[in-house]
CSV table of C-alpha atoms in Angstrom, one decimal:
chain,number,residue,atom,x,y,z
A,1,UNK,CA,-91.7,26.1,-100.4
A,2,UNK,CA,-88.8,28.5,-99.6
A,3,UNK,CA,-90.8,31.9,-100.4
A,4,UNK,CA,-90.5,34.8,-98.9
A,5,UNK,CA,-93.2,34.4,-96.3
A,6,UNK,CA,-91.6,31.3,-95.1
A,7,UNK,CA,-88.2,33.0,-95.2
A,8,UNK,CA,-89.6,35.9,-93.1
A,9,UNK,CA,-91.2,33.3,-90.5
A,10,UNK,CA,-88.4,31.4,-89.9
A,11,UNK,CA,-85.8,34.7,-89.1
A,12,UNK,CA,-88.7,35.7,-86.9
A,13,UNK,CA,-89.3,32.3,-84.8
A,14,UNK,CA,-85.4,32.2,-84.6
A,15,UNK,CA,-84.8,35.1,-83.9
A,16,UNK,CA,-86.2,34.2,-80.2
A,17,UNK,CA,-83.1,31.7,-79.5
A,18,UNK,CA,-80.1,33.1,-77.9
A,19,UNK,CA,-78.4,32.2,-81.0
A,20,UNK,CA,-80.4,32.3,-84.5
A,21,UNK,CA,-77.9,30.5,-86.7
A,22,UNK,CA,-77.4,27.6,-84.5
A,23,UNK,CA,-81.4,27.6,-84.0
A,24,UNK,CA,-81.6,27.0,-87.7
A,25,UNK,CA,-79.1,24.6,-87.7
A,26,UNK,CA,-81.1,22.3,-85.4
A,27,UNK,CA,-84.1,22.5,-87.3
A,28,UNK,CA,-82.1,21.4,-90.7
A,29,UNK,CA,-79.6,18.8,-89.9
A,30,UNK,CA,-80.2,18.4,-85.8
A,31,UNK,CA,-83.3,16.7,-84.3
A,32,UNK,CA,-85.7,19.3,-85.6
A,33,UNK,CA,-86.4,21.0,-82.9
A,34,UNK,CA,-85.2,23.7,-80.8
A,35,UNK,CA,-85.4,25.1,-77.7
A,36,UNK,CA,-86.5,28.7,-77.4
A,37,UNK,CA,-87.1,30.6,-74.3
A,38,UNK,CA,-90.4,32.4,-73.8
A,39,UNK,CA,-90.8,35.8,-72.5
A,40,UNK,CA,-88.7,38.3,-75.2
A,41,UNK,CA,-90.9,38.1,-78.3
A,42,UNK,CA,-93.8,35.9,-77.4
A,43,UNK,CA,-95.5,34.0,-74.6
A,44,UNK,CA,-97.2,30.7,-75.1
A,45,UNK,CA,-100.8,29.7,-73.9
A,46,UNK,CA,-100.5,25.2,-73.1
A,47,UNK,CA,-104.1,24.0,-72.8
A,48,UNK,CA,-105.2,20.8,-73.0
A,49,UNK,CA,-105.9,19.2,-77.0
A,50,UNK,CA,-109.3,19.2,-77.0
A,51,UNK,CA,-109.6,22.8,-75.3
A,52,UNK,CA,-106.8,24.2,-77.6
A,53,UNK,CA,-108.4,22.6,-80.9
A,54,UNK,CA,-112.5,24.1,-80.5
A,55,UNK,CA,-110.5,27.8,-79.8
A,56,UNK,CA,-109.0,27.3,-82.3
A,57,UNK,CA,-111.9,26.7,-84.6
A,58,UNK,CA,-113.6,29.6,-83.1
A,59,UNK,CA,-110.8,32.2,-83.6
A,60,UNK,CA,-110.6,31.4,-87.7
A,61,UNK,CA,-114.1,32.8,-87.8
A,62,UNK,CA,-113.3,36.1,-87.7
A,63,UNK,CA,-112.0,35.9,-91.2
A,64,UNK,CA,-110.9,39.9,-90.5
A,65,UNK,CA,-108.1,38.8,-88.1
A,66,UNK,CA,-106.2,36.2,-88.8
A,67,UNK,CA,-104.7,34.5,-85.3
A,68,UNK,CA,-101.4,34.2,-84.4
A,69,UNK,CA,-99.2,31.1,-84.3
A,70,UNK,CA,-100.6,27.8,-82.7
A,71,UNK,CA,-98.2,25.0,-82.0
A,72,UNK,CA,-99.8,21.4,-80.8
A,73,UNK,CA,-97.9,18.8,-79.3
A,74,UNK,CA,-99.8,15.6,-80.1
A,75,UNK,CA,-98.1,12.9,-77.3
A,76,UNK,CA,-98.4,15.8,-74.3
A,77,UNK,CA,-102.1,16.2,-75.7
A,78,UNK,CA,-101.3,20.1,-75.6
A,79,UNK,CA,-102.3,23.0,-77.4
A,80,UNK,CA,-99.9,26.5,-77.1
A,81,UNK,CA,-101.3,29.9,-78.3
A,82,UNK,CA,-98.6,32.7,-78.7
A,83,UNK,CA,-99.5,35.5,-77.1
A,84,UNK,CA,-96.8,39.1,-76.6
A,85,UNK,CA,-94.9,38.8,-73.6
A,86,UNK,CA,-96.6,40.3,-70.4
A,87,UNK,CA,-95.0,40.1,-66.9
A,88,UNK,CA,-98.8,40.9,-65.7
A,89,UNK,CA,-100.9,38.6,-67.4
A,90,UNK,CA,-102.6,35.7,-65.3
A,91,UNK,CA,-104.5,33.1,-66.6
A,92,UNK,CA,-106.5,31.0,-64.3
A,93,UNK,CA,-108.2,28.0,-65.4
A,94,UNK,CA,-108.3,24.0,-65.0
A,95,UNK,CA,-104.6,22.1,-66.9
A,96,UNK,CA,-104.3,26.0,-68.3
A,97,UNK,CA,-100.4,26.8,-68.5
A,98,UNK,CA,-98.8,30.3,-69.1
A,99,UNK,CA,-95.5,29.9,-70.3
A,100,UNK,CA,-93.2,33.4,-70.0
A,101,UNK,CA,-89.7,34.2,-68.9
A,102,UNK,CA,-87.6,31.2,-67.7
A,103,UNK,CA,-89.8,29.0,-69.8
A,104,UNK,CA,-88.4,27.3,-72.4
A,105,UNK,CA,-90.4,25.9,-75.4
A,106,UNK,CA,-89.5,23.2,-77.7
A,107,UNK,CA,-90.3,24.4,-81.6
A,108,UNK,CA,-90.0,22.6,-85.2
A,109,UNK,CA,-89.2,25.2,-88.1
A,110,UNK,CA,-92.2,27.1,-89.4
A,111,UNK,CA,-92.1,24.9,-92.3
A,112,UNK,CA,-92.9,21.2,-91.4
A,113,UNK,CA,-93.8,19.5,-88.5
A,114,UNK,CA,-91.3,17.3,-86.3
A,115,UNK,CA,-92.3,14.3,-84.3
A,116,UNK,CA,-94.8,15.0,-82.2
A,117,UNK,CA,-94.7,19.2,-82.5
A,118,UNK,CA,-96.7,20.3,-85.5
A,119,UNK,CA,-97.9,23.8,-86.1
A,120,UNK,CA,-101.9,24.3,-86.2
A,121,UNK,CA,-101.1,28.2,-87.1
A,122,UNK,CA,-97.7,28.8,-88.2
A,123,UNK,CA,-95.9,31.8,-87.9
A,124,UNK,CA,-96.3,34.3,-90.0
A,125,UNK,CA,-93.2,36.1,-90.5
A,126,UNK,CA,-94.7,39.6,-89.4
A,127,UNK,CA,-94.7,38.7,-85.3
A,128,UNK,CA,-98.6,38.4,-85.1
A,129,UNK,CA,-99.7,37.0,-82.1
A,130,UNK,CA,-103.2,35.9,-80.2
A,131,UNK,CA,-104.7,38.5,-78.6
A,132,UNK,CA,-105.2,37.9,-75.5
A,133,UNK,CA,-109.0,39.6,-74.5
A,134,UNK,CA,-109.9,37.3,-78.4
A,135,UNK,CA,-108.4,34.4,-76.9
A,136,UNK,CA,-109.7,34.2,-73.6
A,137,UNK,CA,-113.0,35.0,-75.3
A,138,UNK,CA,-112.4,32.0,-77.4
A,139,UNK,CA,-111.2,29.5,-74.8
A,140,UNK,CA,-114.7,30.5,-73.0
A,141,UNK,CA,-116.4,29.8,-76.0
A,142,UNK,CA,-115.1,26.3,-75.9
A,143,UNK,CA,-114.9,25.7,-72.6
A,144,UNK,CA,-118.6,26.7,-73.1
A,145,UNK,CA,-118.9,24.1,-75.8
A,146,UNK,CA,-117.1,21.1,-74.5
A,147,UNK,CA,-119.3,21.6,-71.4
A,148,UNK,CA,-122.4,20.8,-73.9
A,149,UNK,CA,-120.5,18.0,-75.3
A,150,UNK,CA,-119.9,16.3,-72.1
A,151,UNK,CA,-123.6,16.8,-70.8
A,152,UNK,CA,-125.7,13.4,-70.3
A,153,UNK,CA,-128.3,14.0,-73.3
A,154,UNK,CA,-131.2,13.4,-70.4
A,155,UNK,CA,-130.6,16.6,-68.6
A,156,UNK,CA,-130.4,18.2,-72.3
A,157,UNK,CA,-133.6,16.9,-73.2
A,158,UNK,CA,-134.8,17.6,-69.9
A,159,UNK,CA,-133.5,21.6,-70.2
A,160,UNK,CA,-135.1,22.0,-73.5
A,161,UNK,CA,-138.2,20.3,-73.2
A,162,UNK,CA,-139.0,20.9,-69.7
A,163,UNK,CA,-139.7,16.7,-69.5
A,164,UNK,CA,-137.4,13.8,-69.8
A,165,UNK,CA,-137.2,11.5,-72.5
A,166,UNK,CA,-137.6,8.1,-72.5
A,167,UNK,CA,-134.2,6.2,-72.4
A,168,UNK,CA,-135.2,5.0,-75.9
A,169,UNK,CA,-135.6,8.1,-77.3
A,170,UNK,CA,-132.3,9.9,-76.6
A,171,UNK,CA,-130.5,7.0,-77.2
A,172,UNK,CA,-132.1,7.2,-81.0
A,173,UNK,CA,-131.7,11.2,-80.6
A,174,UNK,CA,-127.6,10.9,-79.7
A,175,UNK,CA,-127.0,7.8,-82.3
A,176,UNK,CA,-125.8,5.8,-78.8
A,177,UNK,CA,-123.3,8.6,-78.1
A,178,UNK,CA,-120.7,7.0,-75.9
A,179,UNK,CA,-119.9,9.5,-73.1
């Protein structure tokens, strides 16, 4: 487990704390987390689960780029992108949060998960980060898809048909989808 490219992401995640040794030392024999500020190396992205998990899916593919780290925190029902720092960049959008200078992020090591922070991307070791024009992109995309998701199937029908269906029928269409 301990190759290089793990070796390489953990000096770079730690390498954000004010003190990289005693970063290190929390992930190994403290609680497994630590708590690293935001705004020197990277920026974080926090959208909501389900918002976070379809960008992600439409990021990986582009199999020419390969995104930067994601980190989910599964009781908060969040989703943070890593993005470079940037004292100018706004994001604007419903339970969006853009975390920079001041912020403080809680992180596992690179290398496993710890309780409820996991790593969807991990860090790679050579500071690659989301873009944040492909990311934005992305999170339309979802927001995009999720909107289709959450549409009652007779105003689907109705769109793409130009009639509505019979109860019976988009209920046999959607298998009884709940919404």
């Amino acid at each position: 487990m301990w190759n290089t490219a793990w070796m390489r992401s953990v000096e770079w995640l730690a390498a954000a704390a004010t003190d990289p040794r005693e970063c290190k030392r929390q992930w190994d024999h403290g609680n497994g987390t630590a708590l690293l500020e935001a705004g020197r190396y990277w920026n974080v992205l926090s959208v909501p689960d389900e918002l976070g998990l379809l960008a992600v899916n439409v990021l990986w593919h582009d199999l020419l780029r390969i995104p930067g780290p994601v980190l989910r925190h599964s009781k908060a029902r969040r989703v943070g992108f890593f993005l470079p720092p940037g004292p100018g960049q706004q994001w604007i959008g419903a339970g969006i949060r853009h975390l920079g200078k001041g912020s403080w992020i809680p992180v596992p090591p690179p290398y496993r998960d710890t309780g409820h922070l996991e790593w969807i991307i991990p860090p790679d070791g050579n500071g690659t980060l989301h873009s944040p024009d492909r990311l934005e992109a992305a999170l339309q995309q979802a927001t995009t898809t999720l909107a289709l998701l959450e549409t009652d199937p007779q105003e689907v029908a109705t769109r793409s048909t130009g009639r509505r269906l019979q109860h019976s029928q988009v209920n046999a269409d959607t298998h009884d989808r709940p919404r």
